Amino acid sequence: MTPNPHTLTPLNDAERTLGVVVGFDGSEQSFLALHYAARAAQRRNSQLTVVNAYRLPAQFYSTLAALPPEGEADLPRQDSEAVLAQAHEYLQDYPGHVVAHSVEGDAAGVLVKLSASAQLVVLGGRGRGGFVGRIVGSVATAVPAHAHCPTVIVPASYDPQAGVGPDGGRFSPAQDPRPVVVGVDGSSISRVAALQAAEAAAERGAPLHAIIALLPLDDVTGWYPDIGFDSSYAEQRRRELEEHAQAEAAWLQSRVPGAQVSGVVEVGAADDVLAQRSAEAQLTVVGTRGRGGIRSALLGSTSRSVLTAAAGPVMIVPDLPEPRLEDQPQFPA
């Protein structure tokens, strides 16, 4: 793997020729993301593209004598190449095709641009920058909000040694019996996310749990005590959603051959339910936005909350063009 110091040439968006793109900055969490991305590329039989972004500092000189020696402006690029050399060493026994790039620019902006030619973007939860106390870094929240393909955020709890494949290679796809889980709320974005989740589950040979969250009625009536609580209505609503969950599962299975989907209704706020489920899932999938929230918010409150609280990798799916959305089950009003 030879680092390429040049800016990438724009590619045809439809080609997705970059395969799995991973942002790498040499931090501990970026190594976890690199390992996850290498497995994902192996699973997809696609190229692994390792990217490090660097910035050229603004330079102002009051006199000619203050001008730096020729070549000093190349130092950020050289530092970037040194970082990619660490990725090269880590991937020395990786059997797939790898391309590495040093790209000038803001990390989030570079990755968003490249996502138009990628199948998947993978990031660590935090990189070298930001505040130590932050759970999720700025790049890990900005990229999913603007990316043109699904983005997986890999947390610090990810274990590269877990589920080594049958050939014993450390980058071979993991043999993991845990399910993939996805939140479904009847919005077109959530169905795009559910289709991506079904594909992810099918390629892993794992079950998919499509979860509909039912907000407890007492959470609502607590604000309006004079209305009272009718348990029969709550039970009726649950039965309606359970019937719909089964229809949703059947619809997903018909669109993604090989997927094994079960529809599940769980009581609770959507972000809480999905965050709890993430502890027993190998991947948690959400759309960038759902039915609620402000339309201008590119990353909704549920996806942001799940990203912050999840115990495992989270895939955030944007509103991609999706021809399989015809004949969608009608979500209960």
Short mmCIF file of C-alpha atoms in Angstrom, two decimals:
data_model
loop_
_atom_site.label_atom_id
_atom_site.label_comp_id
_atom_site.label_asym_id
_atom_site.label_seq_id
_atom_site.Cartn_x
_atom_site.Cartn_y
_atom_site.Cartn_z
CA MET A 1 0.00 0.00 0.00
CA THR A 2 1.67 3.23 -1.16
CA PRO A 3 0.32 6.52 0.17
CA ASN A 4 -0.78 8.85 -2.60
CA PRO A 5 -0.01 12.48 -1.70
CA HIS A 6 -2.25 13.99 -4.35
CA THR A 7 -5.80 15.23 -4.11
CA LEU A 8 -8.27 12.69 -5.42
CA THR A 9 -9.82 13.27 -8.82
CA PRO A 10 -13.65 13.51 -8.70
CA LEU A 11 -15.30 10.26 -9.73
CA ASN A 12 -18.66 9.36 -11.19
CA ASP A 13 -21.05 9.28 -8.22
CA ALA A 14 -22.80 6.19 -9.59
CA GLU A 15 -19.58 4.18 -9.74
CA ARG A 16 -18.86 4.04 -5.99
CA THR A 17 -15.34 2.99 -7.00
CA LEU A 18 -13.72 3.98 -3.70
CA GLY A 19 -15.42 1.05 -1.97
CA VAL A 20 -15.12 1.34 1.81
CA VAL A 21 -13.56 4.67 2.82
CA VAL A 22 -12.06 5.03 6.29
CA GLY A 23 -10.85 8.24 7.90
CA PHE A 24 -7.51 7.60 9.63
CA ASP A 25 -5.55 10.04 11.78
CA GLY A 26 -3.32 7.69 13.79
CA SER A 27 -5.44 7.90 16.95
CA GLU A 28 -6.38 4.78 18.89
CA GLN A 29 -9.98 4.93 17.73
CA SER A 30 -8.97 5.42 14.10
CA PHE A 31 -7.08 2.10 14.30
CA LEU A 32 -10.34 0.48 15.46
CA ALA A 33 -12.15 2.10 12.55
CA LEU A 34 -9.43 0.89 10.17
CA HIS A 35 -9.87 -2.69 11.36
CA TYR A 36 -13.66 -2.48 11.07
CA ALA A 37 -13.38 -0.98 7.57
CA ALA A 38 -10.94 -3.68 6.46
CA ARG A 39 -13.41 -6.36 7.51
CA ALA A 40 -16.25 -4.52 5.79
CA ALA A 41 -14.28 -4.25 2.54
CA GLN A 42 -13.45 -7.96 2.70
CA ARG A 43 -17.12 -8.78 3.25
CA ARG A 44 -18.14 -6.64 0.28
CA ASN A 45 -15.21 -7.74 -1.88
CA SER A 46 -14.45 -4.09 -2.53
CA GLN A 47 -11.53 -1.69 -2.36
CA LEU A 48 -10.43 -0.29 0.99
CA THR A 49 -9.59 3.42 0.74
CA VAL A 50 -7.65 4.92 3.66
CA VAL A 51 -7.78 8.72 3.87
CA ASN A 52 -5.92 11.26 5.99
CA ALA A 53 -6.74 14.95 5.65
CA TYR A 54 -4.33 17.76 6.46
CA ARG A 55 -4.58 21.55 6.56
CA LEU A 56 -2.05 24.07 5.34
CA PRO A 57 -1.63 26.79 7.98
CA ALA A 58 -2.24 30.39 7.01
CA GLN A 59 1.12 32.12 6.69
CA PHE A 60 1.83 35.84 6.95
CA TYR A 61 5.32 37.36 6.70
CA SER A 62 6.18 40.99 7.40
CA THR A 63 9.51 40.98 5.56
CA LEU A 64 11.29 39.00 2.89
CA ALA A 65 13.79 37.85 5.50
CA ALA A 66 10.97 36.18 7.41
CA LEU A 67 10.07 33.90 4.52
CA PRO A 68 10.60 30.23 5.47
CA PRO A 69 12.98 27.98 3.57
CA GLU A 70 11.54 26.53 0.40
CA GLY A 71 9.63 23.32 1.10
CA GLU A 72 8.35 24.18 4.58
CA ALA A 73 4.81 24.25 3.20
CA ASP A 74 5.21 20.54 2.40
CA LEU A 75 5.55 19.59 6.07
CA PRO A 76 1.79 19.03 6.71
CA ARG A 77 1.62 16.72 3.70
CA GLN A 78 4.71 14.85 4.87
CA ASP A 79 3.18 14.46 8.34
CA SER A 80 0.03 13.12 6.71
CA GLU A 81 2.02 10.58 4.73
CA ALA A 82 3.75 9.49 7.95
CA VAL A 83 0.32 8.88 9.49
CA LEU A 84 -0.70 6.78 6.49
CA ALA A 85 2.52 4.79 6.89
CA GLN A 86 1.14 3.64 10.26
CA ALA A 87 -1.97 2.37 8.49
CA HIS A 88 0.26 0.63 5.94
CA GLU A 89 2.11 -1.18 8.71
CA TYR A 90 -1.14 -2.18 10.44
CA LEU A 91 -2.52 -3.60 7.17
CA GLN A 92 0.64 -5.43 6.12
CA ASP A 93 -1.09 -8.84 6.16
CA TYR A 94 -4.41 -7.58 4.78
CA PRO A 95 -5.28 -9.67 1.68
CA GLY A 96 -7.54 -7.16 -0.10
CA HIS A 97 -6.90 -4.18 -2.37
CA VAL A 98 -5.94 -1.01 -0.50
CA VAL A 99 -5.43 2.56 -1.71
CA ALA A 100 -4.28 5.38 0.59
CA HIS A 101 -4.60 9.13 0.06
CA SER A 102 -3.34 12.27 1.77
CA VAL A 103 -5.85 14.99 0.93
CA GLU A 104 -5.59 18.68 1.71
CA GLY A 105 -8.69 20.06 3.41
CA ASP A 106 -10.97 19.86 6.41
CA ALA A 107 -11.40 16.21 7.48
CA ALA A 108 -15.20 16.28 7.53
CA GLY A 109 -15.42 18.12 4.21
CA VAL A 110 -12.97 15.74 2.52
CA LEU A 111 -14.83 12.64 3.70
CA VAL A 112 -18.22 14.04 2.73
CA LYS A 113 -16.93 14.75 -0.78
CA LEU A 114 -15.43 11.28 -1.11
CA SER A 115 -18.62 9.66 0.19
CA ALA A 116 -20.26 10.42 -3.18
CA SER A 117 -17.97 7.77 -4.69
CA ALA A 118 -17.98 5.35 -1.74
CA GLN A 119 -20.15 2.42 -0.75
CA LEU A 120 -19.53 3.07 2.95
CA VAL A 121 -17.61 5.53 5.13
CA VAL A 122 -16.15 4.33 8.44
CA LEU A 123 -14.99 6.58 11.28
CA GLY A 124 -13.84 6.20 14.85
CA GLY A 125 -16.02 7.80 17.49
CA ARG A 126 -13.32 10.38 18.25
CA GLY A 127 -10.03 11.36 16.66
CA ARG A 128 -7.08 13.42 17.79
CA GLY A 129 -8.96 16.72 17.95
CA GLY A 130 -11.81 17.95 20.11
CA PHE A 131 -12.39 17.95 23.84
CA VAL A 132 -11.33 14.91 25.84
CA GLY A 133 -14.70 14.69 27.56
CA ARG A 134 -16.68 14.43 24.35
CA ILE A 135 -18.06 10.97 23.59
CA VAL A 136 -18.43 11.57 19.85
CA GLY A 137 -16.12 13.89 17.95
CA SER A 138 -17.09 16.68 15.57
CA VAL A 139 -16.07 14.76 12.43
CA ALA A 140 -18.05 11.70 13.54
CA THR A 141 -21.20 13.82 13.83
CA ALA A 142 -20.67 16.10 10.83
CA VAL A 143 -19.92 13.41 8.25
CA PRO A 144 -23.10 11.29 8.77
CA ALA A 145 -25.22 14.45 8.56
CA HIS A 146 -23.94 15.31 5.08
CA ALA A 147 -22.59 12.04 3.59
CA HIS A 148 -23.86 10.62 0.29
CA CYS A 149 -23.59 7.02 1.49
CA PRO A 150 -24.07 5.19 4.81
CA THR A 151 -21.58 6.02 7.57
CA VAL A 152 -20.52 3.63 10.33
CA ILE A 153 -19.21 5.09 13.59
CA VAL A 154 -17.01 2.63 15.48
CA PRO A 155 -16.90 3.14 19.27
CA ALA A 156 -13.98 2.62 21.62
CA SER A 157 -15.64 -0.60 22.85
CA TYR A 158 -15.16 -2.33 19.47
CA ASP A 159 -13.01 -5.46 19.88
CA PRO A 160 -10.92 -6.34 16.80
CA GLN A 161 -10.17 -9.78 18.26
CA ALA A 162 -13.82 -10.84 18.58
CA GLY A 163 -15.34 -13.23 16.08
CA VAL A 164 -12.28 -14.09 14.00
CA GLY A 165 -13.35 -15.64 10.70
CA PRO A 166 -13.04 -19.34 9.83
CA ASP A 167 -9.72 -18.87 7.98
CA GLY A 168 -8.16 -17.38 11.11
CA GLY A 169 -7.20 -14.10 9.45
CA ARG A 170 -7.56 -11.07 11.68
CA PHE A 171 -9.25 -9.11 8.88
CA SER A 172 -11.59 -11.85 7.73
CA PRO A 173 -15.30 -11.08 8.26
CA ALA A 174 -16.35 -11.85 11.81
CA GLN A 175 -18.58 -14.82 12.60
CA ASP A 176 -21.04 -13.04 14.88
CA PRO A 177 -24.39 -14.57 15.90
CA ARG A 178 -25.76 -11.28 17.23
CA PRO A 179 -28.51 -9.52 15.25
CA VAL A 180 -28.49 -6.30 13.29
CA VAL A 181 -31.13 -3.89 14.62
CA VAL A 182 -32.82 -1.00 12.84
CA GLY A 183 -35.33 1.60 13.94
CA VAL A 184 -38.48 1.89 11.80
CA ASP A 185 -41.06 4.68 12.09
CA GLY A 186 -42.88 4.64 8.75
CA SER A 187 -40.89 7.50 7.20
CA SER A 188 -39.25 6.99 3.82
CA ILE A 189 -35.83 7.71 5.37
CA SER A 190 -36.31 4.98 7.96
CA ARG A 191 -37.27 2.52 5.20
CA VAL A 192 -34.15 3.39 3.23
CA ALA A 193 -32.21 2.71 6.44
CA ALA A 194 -34.12 -0.56 6.94
CA LEU A 195 -33.20 -1.73 3.42
CA GLN A 196 -29.53 -0.96 4.11
CA ALA A 197 -29.82 -2.81 7.43
CA ALA A 198 -31.38 -5.82 5.69
CA GLU A 199 -28.49 -5.90 3.22
CA ALA A 200 -25.98 -5.65 6.06
CA ALA A 201 -27.69 -8.49 7.92
CA ALA A 202 -27.91 -10.69 4.81
CA GLU A 203 -24.22 -10.28 3.97
CA ARG A 204 -23.36 -11.20 7.58
CA GLY A 205 -25.75 -14.16 7.72
CA ALA A 206 -27.34 -12.50 10.76
CA PRO A 207 -30.99 -11.89 11.67
CA LEU A 208 -32.42 -8.39 11.38
CA HIS A 209 -34.70 -7.00 14.08
CA ALA A 210 -36.81 -4.12 12.74
CA ILE A 211 -37.90 -2.23 15.84
CA ILE A 212 -40.87 0.10 16.21
CA ALA A 213 -40.77 2.13 19.42
CA LEU A 214 -44.09 2.79 21.14
CA LEU A 215 -43.93 5.82 23.41
CA PRO A 216 -45.61 4.94 26.74
CA LEU A 217 -49.00 6.62 27.05
CA ASP A 218 -48.32 7.68 30.62
CA ASP A 219 -45.32 9.69 29.35
CA VAL A 220 -47.81 11.80 27.43
CA THR A 221 -50.67 11.93 29.95
CA GLY A 222 -48.21 12.93 32.66
CA TRP A 223 -48.21 16.38 31.10
CA TYR A 224 -52.04 16.41 31.00
CA PRO A 225 -53.22 14.77 34.27
CA ASP A 226 -56.88 15.68 33.65
CA ILE A 227 -56.99 13.46 30.56
CA GLY A 228 -56.37 10.29 32.53
CA PHE A 229 -54.83 7.01 31.40
CA ASP A 230 -56.72 4.44 29.31
CA SER A 231 -54.80 1.16 29.29
CA SER A 232 -57.13 -0.36 26.70
CA TYR A 233 -56.09 2.27 24.15
CA ALA A 234 -52.41 1.58 24.80
CA GLU A 235 -52.95 -2.15 24.27
CA GLN A 236 -54.93 -1.54 21.10
CA ARG A 237 -52.17 0.67 19.74
CA ARG A 238 -49.58 -1.95 20.56
CA ARG A 239 -51.55 -4.63 18.66
CA GLU A 240 -51.85 -2.32 15.64
CA LEU A 241 -48.12 -1.69 15.62
CA GLU A 242 -47.30 -5.38 16.09
CA GLU A 243 -49.38 -6.22 13.02
CA HIS A 244 -47.61 -3.49 11.11
CA ALA A 245 -44.20 -4.68 12.32
CA GLN A 246 -44.89 -8.09 10.79
CA ALA A 247 -45.94 -6.44 7.52
CA GLU A 248 -42.78 -4.34 7.59
CA ALA A 249 -40.65 -7.45 8.11
CA ALA A 250 -42.34 -9.27 5.21
CA TRP A 251 -41.86 -6.22 2.96
CA LEU A 252 -38.14 -6.06 3.79
CA GLN A 253 -37.66 -9.77 3.14
CA SER A 254 -39.33 -9.41 -0.25
CA ARG A 255 -36.94 -6.58 -1.19
CA VAL A 256 -33.69 -8.12 0.10
CA PRO A 257 -33.27 -11.79 -0.81
CA GLY A 258 -31.60 -13.78 1.95
CA ALA A 259 -32.61 -11.41 4.73
CA GLN A 260 -34.20 -12.95 7.82
CA VAL A 261 -36.29 -10.19 9.33
CA SER A 262 -38.48 -10.05 12.42
CA GLY A 263 -40.66 -7.08 13.32
CA VAL A 264 -40.58 -6.03 16.97
CA VAL A 265 -42.53 -3.46 18.99
CA GLU A 266 -40.90 -2.18 22.17
CA VAL A 267 -42.27 0.34 24.64
CA GLY A 268 -40.10 3.38 25.17
CA ALA A 269 -38.61 6.38 23.43
CA ALA A 270 -36.97 5.40 20.14
CA ASP A 271 -33.48 6.57 21.12
CA ASP A 272 -33.60 4.77 24.47
CA VAL A 273 -34.89 1.55 22.93
CA LEU A 274 -32.25 1.48 20.20
CA ALA A 275 -29.43 2.43 22.56
CA GLN A 276 -30.39 -0.43 24.88
CA ARG A 277 -30.67 -2.86 21.98
CA SER A 278 -27.23 -1.84 20.71
CA ALA A 279 -25.65 -3.67 23.65
CA GLU A 280 -26.77 -7.01 22.19
CA ALA A 281 -26.44 -6.15 18.48
CA GLN A 282 -23.45 -6.32 16.15
CA LEU A 283 -24.71 -3.25 14.30
CA THR A 284 -27.41 -0.65 15.02
CA VAL A 285 -28.87 1.19 12.02
CA VAL A 286 -30.80 4.47 11.96
CA GLY A 287 -31.78 6.99 9.32
CA THR A 288 -30.42 10.51 9.48
CA ARG A 289 -33.90 11.74 10.37
CA GLY A 290 -37.31 10.26 11.11
CA ARG A 291 -40.90 11.42 11.26
CA GLY A 292 -40.42 14.06 13.94
CA GLY A 293 -38.07 16.94 14.42
CA ILE A 294 -37.20 19.98 12.36
CA ARG A 295 -36.99 19.37 8.62
CA SER A 296 -33.80 21.42 8.33
CA ALA A 297 -31.99 19.27 10.91
CA LEU A 298 -29.78 16.97 8.82
CA LEU A 299 -29.07 14.69 11.77
CA GLY A 300 -32.18 14.16 13.86
CA SER A 301 -32.39 13.95 17.64
CA THR A 302 -32.90 10.17 17.66
CA SER A 303 -29.94 9.37 15.41
CA ARG A 304 -27.72 11.81 17.30
CA SER A 305 -28.78 10.35 20.66
CA VAL A 306 -28.23 6.76 19.50
CA LEU A 307 -24.83 7.72 18.10
CA THR A 308 -23.85 9.14 21.49
CA ALA A 309 -25.24 6.36 23.70
CA ALA A 310 -24.83 3.17 21.63
CA ALA A 311 -22.72 0.34 23.00
CA GLY A 312 -21.59 -0.85 19.55
CA PRO A 313 -21.08 0.30 15.95
CA VAL A 314 -23.82 2.53 14.52
CA MET A 315 -24.66 2.91 10.84
CA ILE A 316 -26.36 6.18 9.91
CA VAL A 317 -28.10 6.11 6.53
CA PRO A 318 -28.96 9.25 4.54
CA ASP A 319 -32.02 9.66 2.34
CA LEU A 320 -30.55 7.82 -0.64
CA PRO A 321 -32.33 7.30 -3.97
CA GLU A 322 -34.05 3.94 -3.51
CA PRO A 323 -36.08 2.25 -6.28
CA ARG A 324 -37.31 -0.50 -3.92
CA LEU A 325 -39.66 1.79 -1.97
CA GLU A 326 -42.73 0.96 -4.03
CA ASP A 327 -45.70 -0.75 -2.31
CA GLN A 328 -44.60 0.27 1.18
CA PRO A 329 -46.75 -0.88 4.10
CA GLN A 330 -48.91 1.99 5.38
CA PHE A 331 -47.84 2.98 8.87
CA PRO A 332 -50.80 3.11 11.32
CA ALA A 333 -51.95 6.69 11.79
#
